[in-house]
Amino acid sequence: MGEDDVPLELTEVDRWGGQVMARLDDGWCAALNRATMLCGIYERRPAICRDYQVGGSDCIAERLKLAAVSHD
């Protein structure tokens, strides 16, 4: 996320020392507004998020994967 402008409180350091988006206990992104299911920092979202088209097959696959984990 080197050049991204993400609020620091929504990031964490991974096990390799890299800055990544923070995840909630259930695995969902900390920037996701759970009431609307929209990104709370859309204009400042990291480049990796910009690579996913909203409603695209990659986006849907990731949401389904996380939904399955949260129901286990």
Short mmCIF file of C-alpha atoms in Angstrom, two decimals:
data_model
loop_
_atom_site.label_atom_id
_atom_site.label_comp_id
_atom_site.label_asym_id
_atom_site.label_seq_id
_atom_site.Cartn_x
_atom_site.Cartn_y
_atom_site.Cartn_z
CA MET A 1 0.00 0.00 0.00
CA GLY A 2 3.08 2.22 -0.17
CA GLU A 3 1.71 5.20 -2.12
CA ASP A 4 -1.94 4.82 -1.07
CA ASP A 5 -3.68 7.48 1.04
CA VAL A 6 -5.57 5.20 3.43
CA PRO A 7 -6.32 6.48 6.97
CA LEU A 8 -3.77 4.87 9.30
CA GLU A 9 -6.46 3.72 11.74
CA LEU A 10 -7.78 1.42 9.00
CA THR A 11 -4.43 -0.26 8.42
CA GLU A 12 -2.30 -2.81 10.21
CA VAL A 13 1.12 -4.37 9.73
CA ASP A 14 1.16 -7.89 8.32
CA ARG A 15 3.56 -10.63 9.45
CA TRP A 16 6.11 -9.54 6.85
CA GLY A 17 6.10 -5.91 8.00
CA GLY A 18 3.93 -4.57 5.18
CA GLN A 19 1.11 -2.08 5.64
CA VAL A 20 -2.27 -3.67 4.75
CA MET A 21 -5.94 -2.89 5.22
CA ALA A 22 -7.15 -3.88 8.66
CA ARG A 23 -9.70 -6.68 8.90
CA LEU A 24 -12.41 -7.06 11.49
CA ASP A 25 -12.63 -10.23 13.58
CA ASP A 26 -14.96 -11.77 11.01
CA GLY A 27 -12.52 -11.10 8.14
CA TRP A 28 -14.31 -8.17 6.51
CA CYS A 29 -12.41 -5.02 5.61
CA ALA A 30 -12.41 -2.38 8.36
CA ALA A 31 -13.37 0.31 5.79
CA LEU A 32 -16.57 -1.47 4.77
CA ASN A 33 -19.77 0.17 6.00
CA ARG A 34 -21.75 -2.88 7.08
CA ALA A 35 -25.12 -1.09 6.88
CA THR A 36 -24.70 -0.13 3.22
CA MET A 37 -22.03 -2.64 2.17
CA LEU A 38 -20.15 0.27 0.57
CA CYS A 39 -16.57 1.34 1.08
CA GLY A 40 -16.31 4.06 3.71
CA ILE A 41 -13.14 5.46 2.12
CA TYR A 42 -14.00 4.93 -1.53
CA GLU A 43 -12.15 8.01 -2.81
CA ARG A 44 -9.08 7.05 -0.72
CA ARG A 45 -9.26 3.28 -1.23
CA PRO A 46 -5.95 1.51 -1.94
CA ALA A 47 -4.84 0.54 -5.42
CA ILE A 48 -5.60 -3.15 -4.81
CA CYS A 49 -9.24 -2.25 -4.18
CA ARG A 50 -9.33 -0.12 -7.33
CA ASP A 51 -8.43 -3.26 -9.29
CA TYR A 52 -11.75 -4.88 -8.32
CA GLN A 53 -14.76 -3.71 -10.32
CA VAL A 54 -17.75 -3.33 -8.00
CA GLY A 55 -20.07 -6.23 -8.69
CA GLY A 56 -17.47 -7.90 -10.90
CA SER A 57 -16.80 -11.62 -10.69
CA ASP A 58 -13.68 -11.16 -8.50
CA CYS A 59 -15.59 -8.89 -6.13
CA ILE A 60 -18.51 -11.30 -5.85
CA ALA A 61 -16.19 -14.29 -5.33
CA GLU A 62 -14.38 -12.54 -2.47
CA ARG A 63 -17.65 -11.52 -0.79
CA LEU A 64 -19.03 -15.06 -1.06
CA LYS A 65 -15.84 -16.52 0.36
CA LEU A 66 -15.95 -14.18 3.37
CA ALA A 67 -19.69 -14.72 3.86
CA ALA A 68 -19.13 -18.47 4.02
CA VAL A 69 -16.37 -18.07 6.62
CA SER A 70 -18.48 -15.76 8.80
CA HIS A 71 -21.33 -18.31 8.87
CA ASP A 72 -19.13 -21.23 9.96
#
